[in-house]
């Protein structure tokens, strides 16, 4: 039996894509994998159970591997967890120009473009009251 703990560092937590990646890694092995978080348990090869753990950023996953190929399974799950960790890379900024905007347009789109953390829009918006003199 092998055990290890993993603190979730992804700002979005363990959402659908990481849960599917973990489950896929576990289905490749005969070892049973149990994941515990927030007092709940999930089978490592069950995406829905992993999602039901509600593992947000800062949560600690207690992962137990038991079976003949537990070492290899643990190694693959650790690789998946490294892959879903946030990367220190600069986000590209999308520059958008709105022509012929009204006040309600500015209110709506300015609220959308506010920085609300990882996974939100990374947009710089410039508003123009006039219509463009040329069309692209």
CSV table of N, CA and C in Angstrom, one decimal:
chain,number,residue,atom,x,y,z
A,1,UNK,N,0.9,-1.2,0.0
A,1,UNK,CA,0.0,0.0,0.0
A,1,UNK,C,0.9,1.2,0.0
A,2,UNK,N,0.6,2.2,-0.9
A,2,UNK,CA,1.3,3.4,-1.1
A,2,UNK,C,0.4,4.6,-0.8
A,3,UNK,N,0.9,5.6,-0.2
A,3,UNK,CA,0.0,6.8,0.1
A,3,UNK,C,0.8,8.1,-0.2
A,4,UNK,N,0.1,9.1,-0.7
A,4,UNK,CA,0.7,10.4,-0.7
A,4,UNK,C,-0.4,11.5,-0.7
A,5,UNK,N,0.0,12.7,-0.3
A,5,UNK,CA,-0.9,13.8,-0.2
A,5,UNK,C,-0.5,14.8,-1.3
A,6,UNK,N,-1.5,15.4,-1.8
A,6,UNK,CA,-1.4,16.5,-2.9
A,6,UNK,C,-2.2,17.7,-2.6
A,7,UNK,N,-1.6,18.8,-2.5
A,7,UNK,CA,-2.4,20.1,-2.3
A,7,UNK,C,-2.7,20.6,-3.6
A,8,UNK,N,-4.0,20.9,-3.8
A,8,UNK,CA,-4.5,21.4,-5.1
A,8,UNK,C,-4.0,22.9,-5.3
A,9,UNK,N,-3.3,23.1,-6.3
A,9,UNK,CA,-2.7,24.5,-6.6
A,9,UNK,C,-3.4,25.2,-7.7
A,10,UNK,N,-4.2,24.4,-8.5
A,10,UNK,CA,-4.9,25.0,-9.7
A,10,UNK,C,-6.0,25.9,-9.1
A,11,UNK,N,-6.1,27.1,-9.6
A,11,UNK,CA,-7.1,28.1,-9.2
A,11,UNK,C,-8.5,27.6,-9.4
A,12,UNK,N,-8.7,26.7,-10.4
A,12,UNK,CA,-10.0,26.2,-10.7
A,12,UNK,C,-10.3,24.9,-9.9
A,13,UNK,N,-9.4,24.4,-9.2
A,13,UNK,CA,-9.6,23.2,-8.4
A,13,UNK,C,-9.5,22.0,-9.3
A,14,UNK,N,-10.0,20.9,-8.8
A,14,UNK,CA,-10.1,19.6,-9.7
A,14,UNK,C,-11.4,19.7,-10.4
A,15,UNK,N,-11.4,20.2,-11.6
A,15,UNK,CA,-12.7,20.3,-12.3
A,15,UNK,C,-12.7,19.1,-13.3
A,16,UNK,N,-13.6,19.2,-14.3
A,16,UNK,CA,-13.8,18.0,-15.2
A,16,UNK,C,-12.6,17.5,-15.9
A,17,UNK,N,-11.8,18.4,-16.5
A,17,UNK,CA,-10.7,17.9,-17.3
A,17,UNK,C,-9.6,17.2,-16.4
A,18,UNK,N,-9.2,17.8,-15.3
A,18,UNK,CA,-8.3,17.1,-14.4
A,18,UNK,C,-8.8,15.8,-13.8
A,19,UNK,N,-10.1,15.8,-13.5
A,19,UNK,CA,-10.7,14.6,-13.0
A,19,UNK,C,-10.7,13.5,-14.0
A,20,UNK,N,-11.0,13.8,-15.2
A,20,UNK,CA,-10.9,12.8,-16.3
A,20,UNK,C,-9.5,12.3,-16.5
A,21,UNK,N,-8.5,13.2,-16.4
A,21,UNK,CA,-7.1,12.8,-16.6
A,21,UNK,C,-6.7,11.8,-15.5
A,22,UNK,N,-7.1,12.1,-14.3
A,22,UNK,CA,-6.8,11.3,-13.1
A,22,UNK,C,-7.4,9.9,-13.3
A,23,UNK,N,-8.7,9.9,-13.6
A,23,UNK,CA,-9.4,8.6,-13.8
A,23,UNK,C,-8.8,7.8,-14.9
A,24,UNK,N,-8.5,8.4,-16.0
A,24,UNK,CA,-7.9,7.7,-17.2
A,24,UNK,C,-6.5,7.1,-16.7
A,25,UNK,N,-5.7,7.8,-16.0
A,25,UNK,CA,-4.5,7.3,-15.5
A,25,UNK,C,-4.7,6.0,-14.6
A,26,UNK,N,-5.7,6.1,-13.8
A,26,UNK,CA,-6.0,5.0,-12.8
A,26,UNK,C,-6.5,3.7,-13.5
A,27,UNK,N,-7.3,3.9,-14.6
A,27,UNK,CA,-7.9,2.8,-15.3
A,27,UNK,C,-6.8,1.9,-16.1
A,28,UNK,N,-5.6,2.5,-16.2
A,28,UNK,CA,-4.6,1.7,-16.9
A,28,UNK,C,-3.9,0.7,-16.0
A,29,UNK,N,-4.3,0.6,-14.8
A,29,UNK,CA,-3.6,-0.3,-13.8
A,29,UNK,C,-4.6,-1.1,-13.0
A,30,UNK,N,-4.1,-2.2,-12.5
A,30,UNK,CA,-4.9,-3.1,-11.7
A,30,UNK,C,-5.0,-2.6,-10.2
A,31,UNK,N,-4.1,-1.8,-9.8
A,31,UNK,CA,-4.2,-1.3,-8.4
A,31,UNK,C,-5.4,-0.5,-8.2
A,32,UNK,N,-6.0,-0.6,-7.0
A,32,UNK,CA,-7.1,0.2,-6.6
A,32,UNK,C,-6.6,1.6,-6.1
A,33,UNK,N,-7.3,2.6,-6.4
A,33,UNK,CA,-6.9,4.0,-6.0
A,33,UNK,C,-8.1,4.6,-5.3
A,34,UNK,N,-7.8,5.1,-4.1
A,34,UNK,CA,-8.9,5.8,-3.3
A,34,UNK,C,-8.4,7.2,-3.1
A,35,UNK,N,-9.2,8.2,-3.3
A,35,UNK,CA,-8.9,9.6,-3.1
A,35,UNK,C,-9.8,10.1,-2.0
A,36,UNK,N,-9.3,10.7,-1.0
A,36,UNK,CA,-10.1,11.3,0.1
A,36,UNK,C,-9.8,12.8,0.1
A,37,UNK,N,-10.9,13.6,0.3
A,37,UNK,CA,-10.8,15.0,0.4
A,37,UNK,C,-12.0,15.6,1.0
A,38,UNK,N,-11.9,16.4,2.0
A,38,UNK,CA,-13.0,17.1,2.7
A,38,UNK,C,-13.9,16.0,3.3
A,39,UNK,N,-13.4,15.0,3.8
A,39,UNK,CA,-14.2,13.9,4.4
A,39,UNK,C,-15.0,13.0,3.5
A,40,UNK,N,-14.8,13.2,2.2
A,40,UNK,CA,-15.4,12.4,1.2
A,40,UNK,C,-14.4,11.5,0.5
A,41,UNK,N,-14.9,10.3,0.0
A,41,UNK,CA,-14.0,9.4,-0.7
A,41,UNK,C,-14.4,9.2,-2.1
A,42,UNK,N,-13.5,8.9,-3.0
A,42,UNK,CA,-13.8,8.6,-4.4
A,42,UNK,C,-12.8,7.6,-4.9
A,43,UNK,N,-13.4,6.7,-5.8
A,43,UNK,CA,-12.5,5.8,-6.5
A,43,UNK,C,-11.7,6.5,-7.5
A,44,UNK,N,-10.5,6.2,-7.7
A,44,UNK,CA,-9.6,6.9,-8.6
A,44,UNK,C,-10.0,6.8,-10.0
A,45,UNK,N,-10.7,5.7,-10.4
A,45,UNK,CA,-11.1,5.6,-11.8
A,45,UNK,C,-12.5,6.0,-12.1
A,46,UNK,N,-13.1,6.8,-11.2
A,46,UNK,CA,-14.5,7.2,-11.4
A,46,UNK,C,-14.5,8.8,-11.4
A,47,UNK,N,-14.7,9.3,-12.6
A,47,UNK,CA,-14.7,10.8,-12.8
A,47,UNK,C,-15.7,11.5,-12.0
A,48,UNK,N,-17.0,11.0,-11.9
A,48,UNK,CA,-18.0,11.6,-11.2
A,48,UNK,C,-17.7,11.6,-9.7
A,49,UNK,N,-17.2,10.6,-9.2
A,49,UNK,CA,-16.8,10.6,-7.8
A,49,UNK,C,-15.7,11.6,-7.5
A,50,UNK,N,-14.8,11.7,-8.4
A,50,UNK,CA,-13.7,12.6,-8.2
A,50,UNK,C,-14.2,14.1,-8.2
A,51,UNK,N,-15.1,14.3,-9.1
A,51,UNK,CA,-15.8,15.7,-9.1
A,51,UNK,C,-16.6,16.0,-7.9
A,52,UNK,N,-17.2,14.9,-7.3
A,52,UNK,CA,-18.0,15.1,-6.1
A,52,UNK,C,-17.2,15.4,-4.9
A,53,UNK,N,-15.9,15.3,-5.0
A,53,UNK,CA,-15.0,15.7,-3.8
A,53,UNK,C,-15.0,17.2,-3.6
A,54,UNK,N,-15.3,17.9,-4.7
A,54,UNK,CA,-15.3,19.4,-4.6
A,54,UNK,C,-14.0,19.9,-4.1
A,55,UNK,N,-12.9,19.4,-4.7
A,55,UNK,CA,-11.5,19.8,-4.4
A,55,UNK,C,-11.2,21.1,-4.9
A,56,UNK,N,-11.3,22.2,-4.1
A,56,UNK,CA,-11.0,23.5,-4.6
A,56,UNK,C,-9.5,23.8,-4.3
A,57,UNK,N,-9.0,24.9,-4.8
A,57,UNK,CA,-7.6,25.3,-4.6
A,57,UNK,C,-7.4,25.3,-3.1
A,58,UNK,N,-6.3,24.7,-2.7
A,58,UNK,CA,-5.9,24.7,-1.2
A,58,UNK,C,-6.4,23.4,-0.5
A,59,UNK,N,-7.3,22.6,-1.2
A,59,UNK,CA,-7.7,21.4,-0.6
A,59,UNK,C,-6.5,20.3,-0.7
A,60,UNK,N,-6.5,19.4,0.2
A,60,UNK,CA,-5.5,18.4,0.2
A,60,UNK,C,-6.2,17.0,-0.2
A,61,UNK,N,-5.6,16.4,-1.2
A,61,UNK,CA,-6.1,15.1,-1.6
A,61,UNK,C,-5.2,14.0,-0.9
A,62,UNK,N,-5.8,13.1,-0.2
A,62,UNK,CA,-5.1,12.0,0.4
A,62,UNK,C,-5.3,10.8,-0.6
A,63,UNK,N,-4.3,10.3,-1.2
A,63,UNK,CA,-4.4,9.3,-2.3
A,63,UNK,C,-3.7,8.0,-1.8
A,64,UNK,N,-4.5,6.9,-1.9
A,64,UNK,CA,-4.0,5.6,-1.5
A,64,UNK,C,-4.0,4.6,-2.7
A,65,UNK,N,-2.9,4.0,-2.9
A,65,UNK,CA,-2.7,3.0,-4.0
A,65,UNK,C,-2.5,1.6,-3.4
A,66,UNK,N,-3.3,0.6,-3.8
A,66,UNK,CA,-3.1,-0.7,-3.3
A,66,UNK,C,-3.3,-1.7,-4.4
A,67,UNK,N,-2.2,-2.5,-4.6
A,67,UNK,CA,-2.3,-3.5,-5.7
A,67,UNK,C,-0.9,-3.9,-6.2
A,68,UNK,N,-0.9,-4.8,-7.1
A,68,UNK,CA,0.4,-5.3,-7.6
A,68,UNK,C,1.2,-4.3,-8.4
A,69,UNK,N,0.5,-3.3,-9.1
A,69,UNK,CA,1.3,-2.3,-9.9
A,69,UNK,C,1.1,-0.9,-9.3
A,70,UNK,N,1.0,-0.8,-8.0
A,70,UNK,CA,0.7,0.4,-7.3
A,70,UNK,C,1.8,1.5,-7.5
A,71,UNK,N,3.1,1.0,-7.6
A,71,UNK,CA,4.2,2.0,-7.8
A,71,UNK,C,4.0,2.7,-9.2
A,72,UNK,N,3.8,1.9,-10.2
A,72,UNK,CA,3.6,2.5,-11.6
A,72,UNK,C,2.4,3.4,-11.6
A,73,UNK,N,1.3,3.0,-11.0
A,73,UNK,CA,0.1,3.8,-10.9
A,73,UNK,C,0.3,5.1,-10.2
A,74,UNK,N,1.0,5.0,-9.1
A,74,UNK,CA,1.3,6.3,-8.3
A,74,UNK,C,2.1,7.2,-9.2
A,75,UNK,N,3.1,6.7,-9.9
A,75,UNK,CA,4.0,7.5,-10.7
A,75,UNK,C,3.2,8.2,-11.8
A,76,UNK,N,2.3,7.5,-12.4
A,76,UNK,CA,1.4,8.1,-13.5
A,76,UNK,C,0.5,9.2,-12.9
A,77,UNK,N,-0.1,8.9,-11.8
A,77,UNK,CA,-1.0,9.9,-11.2
A,77,UNK,C,-0.3,11.1,-10.8
A,78,UNK,N,0.9,11.0,-10.2
A,78,UNK,CA,1.8,12.1,-9.9
A,78,UNK,C,2.1,13.0,-11.1
A,79,UNK,N,2.4,12.3,-12.2
A,79,UNK,CA,2.6,13.0,-13.5
A,79,UNK,C,1.4,13.8,-13.9
A,80,UNK,N,0.2,13.2,-13.8
A,80,UNK,CA,-1.0,14.0,-14.2
A,80,UNK,C,-1.2,15.2,-13.3
A,81,UNK,N,-0.9,15.0,-12.0
A,81,UNK,CA,-1.1,16.1,-11.0
A,81,UNK,C,-0.1,17.2,-11.3
A,82,UNK,N,1.1,16.9,-11.7
A,82,UNK,CA,2.1,17.9,-12.1
A,82,UNK,C,1.6,18.7,-13.4
A,83,UNK,N,1.0,17.9,-14.3
A,83,UNK,CA,0.6,18.5,-15.6
A,83,UNK,C,-0.6,19.5,-15.3
A,84,UNK,N,-1.4,19.3,-14.4
A,84,UNK,CA,-2.6,20.2,-14.2
A,84,UNK,C,-2.2,21.3,-13.3
A,85,UNK,N,-1.1,21.3,-12.7
A,85,UNK,CA,-0.6,22.5,-11.8
A,85,UNK,C,-0.5,23.7,-12.7
A,86,UNK,N,-0.8,24.9,-12.1
A,86,UNK,CA,-0.6,26.1,-12.9
A,86,UNK,C,0.8,26.3,-13.4
A,87,UNK,N,1.0,26.8,-14.6
A,87,UNK,CA,2.3,27.1,-15.1
A,87,UNK,C,2.6,28.6,-15.0
A,88,UNK,N,3.9,28.9,-14.7
A,88,UNK,CA,4.2,30.3,-14.6
A,88,UNK,C,4.6,30.9,-16.0
A,89,UNK,N,3.5,31.1,-16.8
A,89,UNK,CA,3.7,31.7,-18.1
A,89,UNK,C,2.8,32.9,-18.2
A,90,UNK,N,3.3,33.9,-18.9
A,90,UNK,CA,2.4,35.1,-19.0
A,90,UNK,C,1.2,34.9,-19.9
A,91,UNK,N,0.1,35.4,-19.5
A,91,UNK,CA,-1.1,35.2,-20.3
A,91,UNK,C,-1.1,36.2,-21.5
A,92,UNK,N,-1.5,35.8,-22.6
A,92,UNK,CA,-1.5,36.8,-23.7
A,92,UNK,C,-2.7,37.7,-23.5
A,93,UNK,N,-2.6,39.0,-24.0
A,93,UNK,CA,-3.6,40.0,-23.8
A,93,UNK,C,-4.3,40.2,-25.1
A,94,UNK,N,-5.6,40.1,-25.2
A,94,UNK,CA,-6.4,40.3,-26.4
A,94,UNK,C,-6.8,41.8,-26.4
A,95,UNK,N,-6.4,42.5,-27.5
A,95,UNK,CA,-6.8,43.9,-27.6
A,95,UNK,C,-8.0,43.9,-28.5
A,96,UNK,N,-9.1,44.6,-28.0
A,96,UNK,CA,-10.4,44.7,-28.7
A,96,UNK,C,-10.7,46.2,-28.9
A,97,UNK,N,-11.2,46.5,-30.1
A,97,UNK,CA,-11.7,47.9,-30.4
A,97,UNK,C,-13.2,47.8,-30.7
A,98,UNK,N,-14.0,48.5,-29.9
A,98,UNK,CA,-15.4,48.6,-30.2
A,98,UNK,C,-15.8,50.0,-30.8
A,99,UNK,N,-16.4,49.9,-32.0
A,99,UNK,CA,-16.8,51.2,-32.6
A,99,UNK,C,-18.3,51.4,-32.5
A,100,UNK,N,-18.7,52.6,-32.4
A,100,UNK,CA,-20.2,52.9,-32.3
A,100,UNK,C,-20.8,52.4,-31.0
A,101,UNK,N,-20.1,52.5,-29.9
A,101,UNK,CA,-20.6,51.9,-28.7
A,101,UNK,C,-21.5,52.9,-28.0
A,102,UNK,N,-22.4,52.4,-27.2
A,102,UNK,CA,-23.3,53.1,-26.4
A,102,UNK,C,-22.9,52.9,-24.9
A,103,UNK,N,-23.5,53.6,-24.0
A,103,UNK,CA,-23.1,53.5,-22.6
A,103,UNK,C,-23.4,52.1,-22.0
A,104,UNK,N,-24.5,51.5,-22.4
A,104,UNK,CA,-24.8,50.2,-21.9
A,104,UNK,C,-23.8,49.1,-22.5
A,105,UNK,N,-23.3,49.3,-23.7
A,105,UNK,CA,-22.3,48.4,-24.2
A,105,UNK,C,-21.0,48.5,-23.3
A,106,UNK,N,-20.6,49.7,-22.9
A,106,UNK,CA,-19.4,49.9,-22.1
A,106,UNK,C,-19.6,49.3,-20.8
A,107,UNK,N,-20.7,49.5,-20.1
A,107,UNK,CA,-21.0,48.9,-18.8
A,107,UNK,C,-20.9,47.3,-18.9
A,108,UNK,N,-21.6,46.8,-19.9
A,108,UNK,CA,-21.6,45.3,-20.0
A,108,UNK,C,-20.2,44.7,-20.2
A,109,UNK,N,-19.5,45.2,-21.3
A,109,UNK,CA,-18.3,44.6,-21.6
A,109,UNK,C,-17.1,45.0,-20.7
A,110,UNK,N,-17.2,46.1,-20.0
A,110,UNK,CA,-16.2,46.5,-19.0
A,110,UNK,C,-16.3,45.5,-17.9
A,111,UNK,N,-17.5,45.1,-17.5
A,111,UNK,CA,-17.6,44.2,-16.4
A,111,UNK,C,-17.1,42.8,-16.8
A,112,UNK,N,-17.3,42.4,-18.0
A,112,UNK,CA,-16.8,41.1,-18.5
A,112,UNK,C,-15.3,41.1,-18.5
A,113,UNK,N,-14.7,42.2,-18.8
A,113,UNK,CA,-13.2,42.2,-19.0
A,113,UNK,C,-12.4,42.4,-17.7
A,114,UNK,N,-13.1,42.6,-16.6
A,114,UNK,CA,-12.4,42.8,-15.3
A,114,UNK,C,-11.7,41.5,-14.9
A,115,UNK,N,-10.5,41.7,-14.3
A,115,UNK,CA,-9.7,40.5,-13.9
A,115,UNK,C,-10.3,39.8,-12.7
A,116,UNK,N,-10.8,38.6,-12.9
A,116,UNK,CA,-11.4,37.8,-11.8
A,116,UNK,C,-10.6,36.6,-11.5
A,117,UNK,N,-9.3,36.5,-11.9
A,117,UNK,CA,-8.5,35.4,-11.7
A,117,UNK,C,-8.3,34.5,-12.9
A,118,UNK,N,-7.6,33.4,-12.7
A,118,UNK,CA,-7.3,32.5,-13.8
A,118,UNK,C,-8.5,31.9,-14.4
A,119,UNK,N,-8.5,31.9,-15.7
A,119,UNK,CA,-9.6,31.3,-16.4
A,119,UNK,C,-10.6,32.3,-16.9
A,120,UNK,N,-10.4,33.6,-16.6
A,120,UNK,CA,-11.3,34.7,-17.0
A,120,UNK,C,-10.7,35.3,-18.2
A,121,UNK,N,-11.5,36.3,-18.8
A,121,UNK,CA,-11.0,37.0,-20.0
A,121,UNK,C,-9.8,37.9,-19.6
A,122,UNK,N,-8.8,37.9,-20.5
A,122,UNK,CA,-7.6,38.7,-20.4
A,122,UNK,C,-7.7,39.7,-21.6
A,123,UNK,N,-8.5,40.8,-21.4
A,123,UNK,CA,-8.9,41.6,-22.5
A,123,UNK,C,-8.6,43.1,-22.2
A,124,UNK,N,-8.1,43.8,-23.2
A,124,UNK,CA,-7.9,45.3,-23.1
A,124,UNK,C,-8.9,45.8,-24.1
A,125,UNK,N,-9.9,46.6,-23.7
A,125,UNK,CA,-11.0,47.1,-24.6
A,125,UNK,C,-10.8,48.6,-24.8
A,126,UNK,N,-10.9,49.0,-26.0
A,126,UNK,CA,-10.9,50.5,-26.3
A,126,UNK,C,-12.2,50.7,-27.0
A,127,UNK,N,-12.9,51.8,-26.5
A,127,UNK,CA,-14.3,52.1,-27.0
A,127,UNK,C,-14.2,53.4,-27.9
A,128,UNK,N,-14.9,53.4,-29.0
A,128,UNK,CA,-15.0,54.5,-29.8
A,128,UNK,C,-16.5,54.8,-30.1
A,129,UNK,N,-16.9,56.1,-29.9
A,129,UNK,CA,-18.3,56.5,-30.2
A,129,UNK,C,-18.6,56.5,-31.7
A,130,UNK,N,-17.6,56.8,-32.5
A,130,UNK,CA,-17.8,56.9,-33.9
A,130,UNK,C,-17.8,55.6,-34.6
A,131,UNK,N,-18.3,55.5,-35.8
A,131,UNK,CA,-18.2,54.3,-36.5
A,131,UNK,C,-16.9,54.3,-37.3
A,132,UNK,N,-16.4,53.1,-37.7
A,132,UNK,CA,-15.1,53.1,-38.4
A,132,UNK,C,-15.3,53.8,-39.8
A,133,UNK,N,-14.3,54.4,-40.3
A,133,UNK,CA,-14.3,55.0,-41.7
A,133,UNK,C,-14.1,54.0,-42.8
A,134,UNK,N,-13.6,52.8,-42.4
A,134,UNK,CA,-13.4,51.7,-43.4
A,134,UNK,C,-13.8,50.4,-42.7
A,135,UNK,N,-14.1,49.5,-43.6
A,135,UNK,CA,-14.5,48.1,-43.1
A,135,UNK,C,-13.4,47.1,-43.4
A,136,UNK,N,-13.2,46.2,-42.6
A,136,UNK,CA,-12.1,45.2,-42.8
A,136,UNK,C,-12.6,44.1,-43.7
